[in-house]
Amino acid sequence: MSVWREAVRAELSRFRARTGRDTVTRGELLRQSLDDLEARFPGSETPEQSLSRTLQELRDRDEIEFRGDGEYAITELAAPFERGTTYTRSRLHDAYGGMRQSGIAPSADYPFVFLFYGAAGEQYGYDDGFRGDTFVYTGEGQVGDMEMTHGNRVVRDHAEDGRRLYLFENADGGEVTFVGEYEYGDHFRQEMDDANGDRREAVRFELVPAGASGFPTTRRSSTTRT
């Protein structure tokens, strides 16, 4: 049932983002999500029952609370992906949206921002990796100085916008491995080569594990490091 668990977590996140509510009934979730769940699990003959079983499972995991009369309170939802699991990137976008070729891929339908990294990014001047528990992620922009616009702004402002950052490492054959959920901790600017080999000022994000203490999610920085 792990795939159903992932899907229902995503649908609960979408409902909360769409309505601004932390409570949902089974009927409301069915009206929002039944068509999408049927498309995602075409072999399921009883998606309504699968949804009910999964809600019970999330209740047992303390991710939602049953309030009675078919109503649930959304409390501490885990990420809708399993850490260390490999996914086909195209199917990820089929299910949740987001630009298929971008390193920073916000979803228009779900409160998710997908971040992708890998060795192939080095040819465009990207240099991503861990420094202790912090993941240093290079912003978007292949040529010239990077600006705090578009995807870069989305990463910086994700907490204010009610979005969650999900980090994936690129693998072979169009597959990606889920690394974990992260939050914006800070950013700095650093001189790096761009895709043409010219020096430019790059935006470098310091991402921390979701829920880490001591890293305000709306902090701003204009520090330059060379």
PDB file of C-alpha atoms in Angstrom:
ATOM      1  CA  MET A   1       0.000   0.000   0.000  1.00  0.00           C
ATOM      2  CA  SER A   2       3.001   2.349  -0.023  1.00  0.00           C
ATOM      3  CA  VAL A   3       2.075   3.733  -3.445  1.00  0.00           C
ATOM      4  CA  TRP A   4      -1.421   4.483  -2.196  1.00  0.00           C
ATOM      5  CA  ARG A   5       0.077   6.064   0.905  1.00  0.00           C
ATOM      6  CA  GLU A   6       2.195   8.357  -1.253  1.00  0.00           C
ATOM      7  CA  ALA A   7      -0.751   9.267  -3.473  1.00  0.00           C
ATOM      8  CA  VAL A   8      -3.158  10.019  -0.638  1.00  0.00           C
ATOM      9  CA  ARG A   9      -0.562  12.134   1.176  1.00  0.00           C
ATOM     10  CA  ALA A  10      -0.218  14.172  -2.006  1.00  0.00           C
ATOM     11  CA  GLU A  11      -3.989  14.562  -2.357  1.00  0.00           C
ATOM     12  CA  LEU A  12      -4.329  15.672   1.264  1.00  0.00           C
ATOM     13  CA  SER A  13      -1.557  18.227   0.685  1.00  0.00           C
ATOM     14  CA  ARG A  14      -3.326  19.474  -2.433  1.00  0.00           C
ATOM     15  CA  PHE A  15      -6.638  19.796  -0.584  1.00  0.00           C
ATOM     16  CA  ARG A  16      -5.060  21.784   2.242  1.00  0.00           C
ATOM     17  CA  ALA A  17      -3.267  24.102  -0.189  1.00  0.00           C
ATOM     18  CA  ARG A  18      -6.368  24.597  -2.329  1.00  0.00           C
ATOM     19  CA  THR A  19      -8.831  25.256   0.500  1.00  0.00           C
ATOM     20  CA  GLY A  20      -6.630  26.629   3.274  1.00  0.00           C
ATOM     21  CA  ARG A  21      -8.247  24.123   5.627  1.00  0.00           C
ATOM     22  CA  ASP A  22      -6.672  21.544   7.921  1.00  0.00           C
ATOM     23  CA  THR A  23      -9.801  19.390   8.024  1.00  0.00           C
ATOM     24  CA  VAL A  24     -11.290  17.271   5.253  1.00  0.00           C
ATOM     25  CA  THR A  25     -14.035  14.694   4.927  1.00  0.00           C
ATOM     26  CA  ARG A  26     -13.702  11.486   2.976  1.00  0.00           C
ATOM     27  CA  GLY A  27     -16.414  12.755   0.620  1.00  0.00           C
ATOM     28  CA  GLU A  28     -14.544  15.990  -0.078  1.00  0.00           C
ATOM     29  CA  LEU A  29     -11.354  14.080  -0.807  1.00  0.00           C
ATOM     30  CA  LEU A  30     -13.208  11.738  -3.150  1.00  0.00           C
ATOM     31  CA  ARG A  31     -14.753  14.645  -5.048  1.00  0.00           C
ATOM     32  CA  GLN A  32     -11.358  16.286  -5.469  1.00  0.00           C
ATOM     33  CA  SER A  33      -9.205  13.258  -6.152  1.00  0.00           C
ATOM     34  CA  LEU A  34     -11.162  10.216  -7.333  1.00  0.00           C
ATOM     35  CA  ASP A  35     -10.570  10.832 -11.049  1.00  0.00           C
ATOM     36  CA  ASP A  36      -6.839  11.352 -10.487  1.00  0.00           C
ATOM     37  CA  LEU A  37      -6.564   8.246  -8.296  1.00  0.00           C
ATOM     38  CA  GLU A  38      -8.416   6.130 -10.854  1.00  0.00           C
ATOM     39  CA  ALA A  39      -6.060   7.388 -13.587  1.00  0.00           C
ATOM     40  CA  ARG A  40      -3.015   6.665 -11.453  1.00  0.00           C
ATOM     41  CA  PHE A  41      -4.198   3.191 -10.411  1.00  0.00           C
ATOM     42  CA  PRO A  42      -6.144   1.902 -13.425  1.00  0.00           C
ATOM     43  CA  GLY A  43      -6.029  -1.681 -12.114  1.00  0.00           C
ATOM     44  CA  SER A  44      -7.825  -0.795  -8.884  1.00  0.00           C
ATOM     45  CA  GLU A  45     -11.437  -1.965  -8.976  1.00  0.00           C
ATOM     46  CA  THR A  46     -12.360  -0.323  -5.664  1.00  0.00           C
ATOM     47  CA  PRO A  47     -10.468   2.996  -5.346  1.00  0.00           C
ATOM     48  CA  GLU A  48     -12.982   4.262  -2.765  1.00  0.00           C
ATOM     49  CA  GLN A  49     -12.163   1.330  -0.481  1.00  0.00           C
ATOM     50  CA  SER A  50      -8.435   1.745  -1.102  1.00  0.00           C
ATOM     51  CA  LEU A  51      -8.746   5.397  -0.114  1.00  0.00           C
ATOM     52  CA  SER A  52     -10.563   4.460   3.102  1.00  0.00           C
ATOM     53  CA  ARG A  53      -7.906   1.881   4.000  1.00  0.00           C
ATOM     54  CA  THR A  54      -5.141   4.382   3.341  1.00  0.00           C
ATOM     55  CA  LEU A  55      -6.795   7.062   5.467  1.00  0.00           C
ATOM     56  CA  GLN A  56      -6.946   4.519   8.289  1.00  0.00           C
ATOM     57  CA  GLU A  57      -3.256   3.735   7.761  1.00  0.00           C
ATOM     58  CA  LEU A  58      -2.327   7.429   7.904  1.00  0.00           C
ATOM     59  CA  ARG A  59      -4.445   7.742  11.034  1.00  0.00           C
ATOM     60  CA  ASP A  60      -2.496   4.874  12.621  1.00  0.00           C
ATOM     61  CA  ARG A  61       0.720   6.717  11.712  1.00  0.00           C
ATOM     62  CA  ASP A  62      -0.537   9.903  13.440  1.00  0.00           C
ATOM     63  CA  GLU A  63      -0.421  11.864  10.187  1.00  0.00           C
ATOM     64  CA  ILE A  64      -4.150  12.590  10.368  1.00  0.00           C
ATOM     65  CA  GLU A  65      -6.702  12.478  13.174  1.00  0.00           C
ATOM     66  CA  PHE A  66     -10.282  11.233  12.940  1.00  0.00           C
ATOM     67  CA  ARG A  67     -12.715  13.852  14.262  1.00  0.00           C
ATOM     68  CA  GLY A  68     -15.962  11.914  13.743  1.00  0.00           C
ATOM     69  CA  ASP A  69     -18.731  12.217  11.144  1.00  0.00           C
ATOM     70  CA  GLY A  70     -16.272  11.255   8.430  1.00  0.00           C
ATOM     71  CA  GLU A  71     -13.987  14.235   9.099  1.00  0.00           C
ATOM     72  CA  TYR A  72     -10.204  14.107   9.440  1.00  0.00           C
ATOM     73  CA  ALA A  73      -7.733  16.683  10.728  1.00  0.00           C
ATOM     74  CA  ILE A  74      -4.534  16.918   8.674  1.00  0.00           C
ATOM     75  CA  THR A  75      -1.710  17.048  11.208  1.00  0.00           C
ATOM     76  CA  GLU A  76       1.843  15.918  10.333  1.00  0.00           C
ATOM     77  CA  LEU A  77       1.869  14.563   6.792  1.00  0.00           C
ATOM     78  CA  ALA A  78       5.067  12.838   5.769  1.00  0.00           C
ATOM     79  CA  ALA A  79       6.485  13.440   2.304  1.00  0.00           C
ATOM     80  CA  PRO A  80       4.551  11.637  -0.444  1.00  0.00           C
ATOM     81  CA  PHE A  81       7.766   9.912  -1.535  1.00  0.00           C
ATOM     82  CA  GLU A  82       9.907   7.265   0.122  1.00  0.00           C
ATOM     83  CA  ARG A  83      13.495   8.234   0.876  1.00  0.00           C
ATOM     84  CA  GLY A  84      15.956   6.214  -1.228  1.00  0.00           C
ATOM     85  CA  THR A  85      13.255   5.078  -3.670  1.00  0.00           C
ATOM     86  CA  THR A  86      13.861   5.533  -7.393  1.00  0.00           C
ATOM     87  CA  TYR A  87      11.110   7.003  -9.573  1.00  0.00           C
ATOM     88  CA  THR A  88      10.756   7.529 -13.309  1.00  0.00           C
ATOM     89  CA  ARG A  89      10.906  11.294 -13.707  1.00  0.00           C
ATOM     90  CA  SER A  90       8.372  11.437 -16.545  1.00  0.00           C
ATOM     91  CA  ARG A  91       5.822   9.571 -14.420  1.00  0.00           C
ATOM     92  CA  LEU A  92       6.520  11.910 -11.534  1.00  0.00           C
ATOM     93  CA  HIS A  93       5.553  14.850 -13.746  1.00  0.00           C
ATOM     94  CA  ASP A  94       2.588  12.953 -15.193  1.00  0.00           C
ATOM     95  CA  ALA A  95       1.216  12.623 -11.667  1.00  0.00           C
ATOM     96  CA  TYR A  96       2.156  15.989 -10.166  1.00  0.00           C
ATOM     97  CA  GLY A  97       3.129  18.392 -12.956  1.00  0.00           C
ATOM     98  CA  GLY A  98       6.211  20.602 -13.088  1.00  0.00           C
ATOM     99  CA  MET A  99       8.653  21.332 -15.924  1.00  0.00           C
ATOM    100  CA  ARG A 100      10.171  18.096 -17.190  1.00  0.00           C
ATOM    101  CA  GLN A 101      13.605  19.475 -18.110  1.00  0.00           C
ATOM    102  CA  SER A 102      14.171  21.995 -15.318  1.00  0.00           C
ATOM    103  CA  GLY A 103      16.334  21.538 -12.262  1.00  0.00           C
ATOM    104  CA  ILE A 104      13.794  23.551 -10.262  1.00  0.00           C
ATOM    105  CA  ALA A 105      10.299  22.348 -11.148  1.00  0.00           C
ATOM    106  CA  PRO A 106       7.371  23.819  -9.188  1.00  0.00           C
ATOM    107  CA  SER A 107       4.045  22.046  -9.573  1.00  0.00           C
ATOM    108  CA  ALA A 108       1.044  24.130 -10.584  1.00  0.00           C
ATOM    109  CA  ASP A 109      -1.447  21.648  -9.113  1.00  0.00           C
ATOM    110  CA  TYR A 110       0.250  20.529  -5.890  1.00  0.00           C
ATOM    111  CA  PRO A 111       2.127  22.549  -3.235  1.00  0.00           C
ATOM    112  CA  PHE A 112       5.388  20.874  -4.270  1.00  0.00           C
ATOM    113  CA  VAL A 113       8.688  22.168  -5.656  1.00  0.00           C
ATOM    114  CA  PHE A 114      10.846  19.435  -7.175  1.00  0.00           C
ATOM    115  CA  LEU A 115      14.618  19.971  -7.117  1.00  0.00           C
ATOM    116  CA  PHE A 116      16.825  17.759  -9.290  1.00  0.00           C
ATOM    117  CA  TYR A 117      20.599  17.506  -9.279  1.00  0.00           C
ATOM    118  CA  GLY A 118      23.302  15.236 -10.654  1.00  0.00           C
ATOM    119  CA  ALA A 119      26.662  14.982 -12.347  1.00  0.00           C
ATOM    120  CA  ALA A 120      25.242  16.207 -15.673  1.00  0.00           C
ATOM    121  CA  GLY A 121      24.683  19.630 -14.132  1.00  0.00           C
ATOM    122  CA  GLU A 122      28.414  20.238 -13.917  1.00  0.00           C
ATOM    123  CA  GLN A 123      28.552  21.013 -17.647  1.00  0.00           C
ATOM    124  CA  TYR A 124      26.268  23.979 -16.983  1.00  0.00           C
ATOM    125  CA  GLY A 125      28.370  25.253 -14.094  1.00  0.00           C
ATOM    126  CA  TYR A 126      26.333  23.698 -11.297  1.00  0.00           C
ATOM    127  CA  ASP A 127      28.092  22.227  -8.279  1.00  0.00           C
ATOM    128  CA  ASP A 128      25.672  20.696  -5.800  1.00  0.00           C
ATOM    129  CA  GLY A 129      26.301  18.549  -2.748  1.00  0.00           C
ATOM    130  CA  PHE A 130      26.190  18.053   0.995  1.00  0.00           C
ATOM    131  CA  ARG A 131      28.095  20.038   3.583  1.00  0.00           C
ATOM    132  CA  GLY A 132      27.264  18.087   6.685  1.00  0.00           C
ATOM    133  CA  ASP A 133      23.470  17.931   6.871  1.00  0.00           C
ATOM    134  CA  THR A 134      23.095  21.039   4.707  1.00  0.00           C
ATOM    135  CA  PHE A 135      22.659  20.575   0.966  1.00  0.00           C
ATOM    136  CA  VAL A 136      24.157  23.358  -1.151  1.00  0.00           C
ATOM    137  CA  TYR A 137      22.055  23.699  -4.298  1.00  0.00           C
ATOM    138  CA  THR A 138      22.946  25.946  -7.237  1.00  0.00           C
ATOM    139  CA  GLY A 139      20.100  28.096  -8.524  1.00  0.00           C
ATOM    140  CA  GLU A 140      18.822  28.146 -12.093  1.00  0.00           C
ATOM    141  CA  GLY A 141      20.370  30.064 -14.983  1.00  0.00           C
ATOM    142  CA  GLN A 142      22.933  28.559 -17.351  1.00  0.00           C
ATOM    143  CA  VAL A 143      24.537  31.731 -18.717  1.00  0.00           C
ATOM    144  CA  GLY A 144      25.297  35.065 -17.032  1.00  0.00           C
ATOM    145  CA  ASP A 145      24.604  36.186 -13.492  1.00  0.00           C
ATOM    146  CA  MET A 146      21.759  34.402 -11.730  1.00  0.00           C
ATOM    147  CA  GLU A 147      18.821  36.498 -10.582  1.00  0.00           C
ATOM    148  CA  MET A 148      16.426  35.927  -7.698  1.00  0.00           C
ATOM    149  CA  THR A 149      13.499  35.378 -10.052  1.00  0.00           C
ATOM    150  CA  HIS A 150      11.426  32.485 -11.389  1.00  0.00           C
ATOM    151  CA  GLY A 151      12.577  29.156  -9.914  1.00  0.00           C
ATOM    152  CA  ASN A 152      15.142  30.786  -7.628  1.00  0.00           C
ATOM    153  CA  ARG A 153      12.482  32.960  -6.039  1.00  0.00           C
ATOM    154  CA  VAL A 154      10.229  29.909  -5.659  1.00  0.00           C
ATOM    155  CA  VAL A 155      12.922  28.098  -3.665  1.00  0.00           C
ATOM    156  CA  ARG A 156      13.624  31.109  -1.444  1.00  0.00           C
ATOM    157  CA  ASP A 157       9.947  31.824  -0.762  1.00  0.00           C
ATOM    158  CA  HIS A 158       8.588  28.277  -0.625  1.00  0.00           C
ATOM    159  CA  ALA A 159       7.629  28.425   3.065  1.00  0.00           C
ATOM    160  CA  GLU A 160       5.814  31.737   2.670  1.00  0.00           C
ATOM    161  CA  ASP A 161       3.991  30.306  -0.353  1.00  0.00           C
ATOM    162  CA  GLY A 162       3.004  27.106   1.454  1.00  0.00           C
ATOM    163  CA  ARG A 163       5.125  24.854  -0.774  1.00  0.00           C
ATOM    164  CA  ARG A 164       7.377  21.925   0.191  1.00  0.00           C
ATOM    165  CA  LEU A 165      10.802  21.250  -1.348  1.00  0.00           C
ATOM    166  CA  TYR A 166      11.502  17.680  -2.503  1.00  0.00           C
ATOM    167  CA  LEU A 167      15.077  16.874  -3.522  1.00  0.00           C
ATOM    168  CA  PHE A 168      15.884  14.169  -6.088  1.00  0.00           C
ATOM    169  CA  GLU A 169      19.191  12.914  -7.454  1.00  0.00           C
ATOM    170  CA  ASN A 170      19.297  12.112 -11.155  1.00  0.00           C
ATOM    171  CA  ALA A 171      20.075   8.503 -12.040  1.00  0.00           C
ATOM    172  CA  ASP A 172      20.397   6.737 -15.385  1.00  0.00           C
ATOM    173  CA  GLY A 173      17.640   6.225 -17.919  1.00  0.00           C
ATOM    174  CA  GLY A 174      15.415   9.108 -16.870  1.00  0.00           C
ATOM    175  CA  GLU A 175      15.138   7.881 -13.284  1.00  0.00           C
ATOM    176  CA  VAL A 176      15.529   9.932 -10.112  1.00  0.00           C
ATOM    177  CA  THR A 177      16.081   8.920  -6.487  1.00  0.00           C
ATOM    178  CA  PHE A 178      14.290  10.722  -3.673  1.00  0.00           C
ATOM    179  CA  VAL A 179      16.831  12.213  -1.262  1.00  0.00           C
ATOM    180  CA  GLY A 180      14.410  13.872   1.145  1.00  0.00           C
ATOM    181  CA  GLU A 181      12.363  16.927   2.035  1.00  0.00           C
ATOM    182  CA  TYR A 182      14.311  20.138   2.625  1.00  0.00           C
ATOM    183  CA  GLU A 183      13.711  23.745   3.569  1.00  0.00           C
ATOM    184  CA  TYR A 184      15.330  26.990   2.562  1.00  0.00           C
ATOM    185  CA  GLY A 185      17.842  27.941   5.228  1.00  0.00           C
ATOM    186  CA  ASP A 186      19.820  30.724   3.565  1.00  0.00           C
ATOM    187  CA  HIS A 187      21.541  31.629   0.315  1.00  0.00           C
ATOM    188  CA  PHE A 188      24.738  33.277  -0.785  1.00  0.00           C
ATOM    189  CA  ARG A 189      26.288  34.419  -4.059  1.00  0.00           C
ATOM    190  CA  GLN A 190      29.459  32.891  -5.403  1.00  0.00           C
ATOM    191  CA  GLU A 191      31.566  33.353  -8.536  1.00  0.00           C
ATOM    192  CA  MET A 192      31.400  30.224 -10.708  1.00  0.00           C
ATOM    193  CA  ASP A 193      31.755  29.315 -14.365  1.00  0.00           C
ATOM    194  CA  ASP A 194      28.607  29.354 -16.469  1.00  0.00           C
ATOM    195  CA  ALA A 195      27.770  26.964 -19.326  1.00  0.00           C
ATOM    196  CA  ASN A 196      30.074  28.939 -21.651  1.00  0.00           C
ATOM    197  CA  GLY A 197      32.998  28.836 -19.230  1.00  0.00           C
ATOM    198  CA  ASP A 198      32.641  32.523 -18.369  1.00  0.00           C
ATOM    199  CA  ARG A 199      32.779  33.716 -14.779  1.00  0.00           C
ATOM    200  CA  ARG A 200      29.450  34.769 -13.330  1.00  0.00           C
ATOM    201  CA  GLU A 201      27.716  35.310 -10.013  1.00  0.00           C
ATOM    202  CA  ALA A 202      25.668  32.260  -9.048  1.00  0.00           C
ATOM    203  CA  VAL A 203      22.983  31.892  -6.402  1.00  0.00           C
ATOM    204  CA  ARG A 204      23.767  29.071  -3.972  1.00  0.00           C
ATOM    205  CA  PHE A 205      21.018  27.827  -1.675  1.00  0.00           C
ATOM    206  CA  GLU A 206      21.702  26.272   1.699  1.00  0.00           C
ATOM    207  CA  LEU A 207      18.933  23.727   2.174  1.00  0.00           C
ATOM    208  CA  VAL A 208      18.363  22.044   5.512  1.00  0.00           C
ATOM    209  CA  PRO A 209      16.340  18.934   6.361  1.00  0.00           C
ATOM    210  CA  ALA A 210      12.667  19.752   6.857  1.00  0.00           C
ATOM    211  CA  GLY A 211      11.950  20.578  10.477  1.00  0.00           C
ATOM    212  CA  ALA A 212      15.587  21.296  11.378  1.00  0.00           C
ATOM    213  CA  SER A 213      15.820  23.778  14.254  1.00  0.00           C
ATOM    214  CA  GLY A 214      17.652  27.065  14.058  1.00  0.00           C
ATOM    215  CA  PHE A 215      17.069  27.764  10.361  1.00  0.00           C
ATOM    216  CA  PRO A 216      14.296  30.343   9.835  1.00  0.00           C
ATOM    217  CA  THR A 217      12.552  29.427   6.585  1.00  0.00           C
ATOM    218  CA  THR A 218      11.978  33.033   5.504  1.00  0.00           C
ATOM    219  CA  ARG A 219      15.483  34.342   6.184  1.00  0.00           C
ATOM    220  CA  ARG A 220      17.040  36.561   3.507  1.00  0.00           C
ATOM    221  CA  SER A 221      20.713  37.000   2.675  1.00  0.00           C
ATOM    222  CA  SER A 222      22.739  39.140   0.299  1.00  0.00           C
ATOM    223  CA  THR A 223      26.175  37.879   1.305  1.00  0.00           C
ATOM    224  CA  THR A 224      28.691  37.433  -1.510  1.00  0.00           C
ATOM    225  CA  ARG A 225      31.375  34.756  -1.322  1.00  0.00           C
ATOM    226  CA  THR A 226      34.067  34.196  -3.908  1.00  0.00           C
TER     227      THR A 226
END
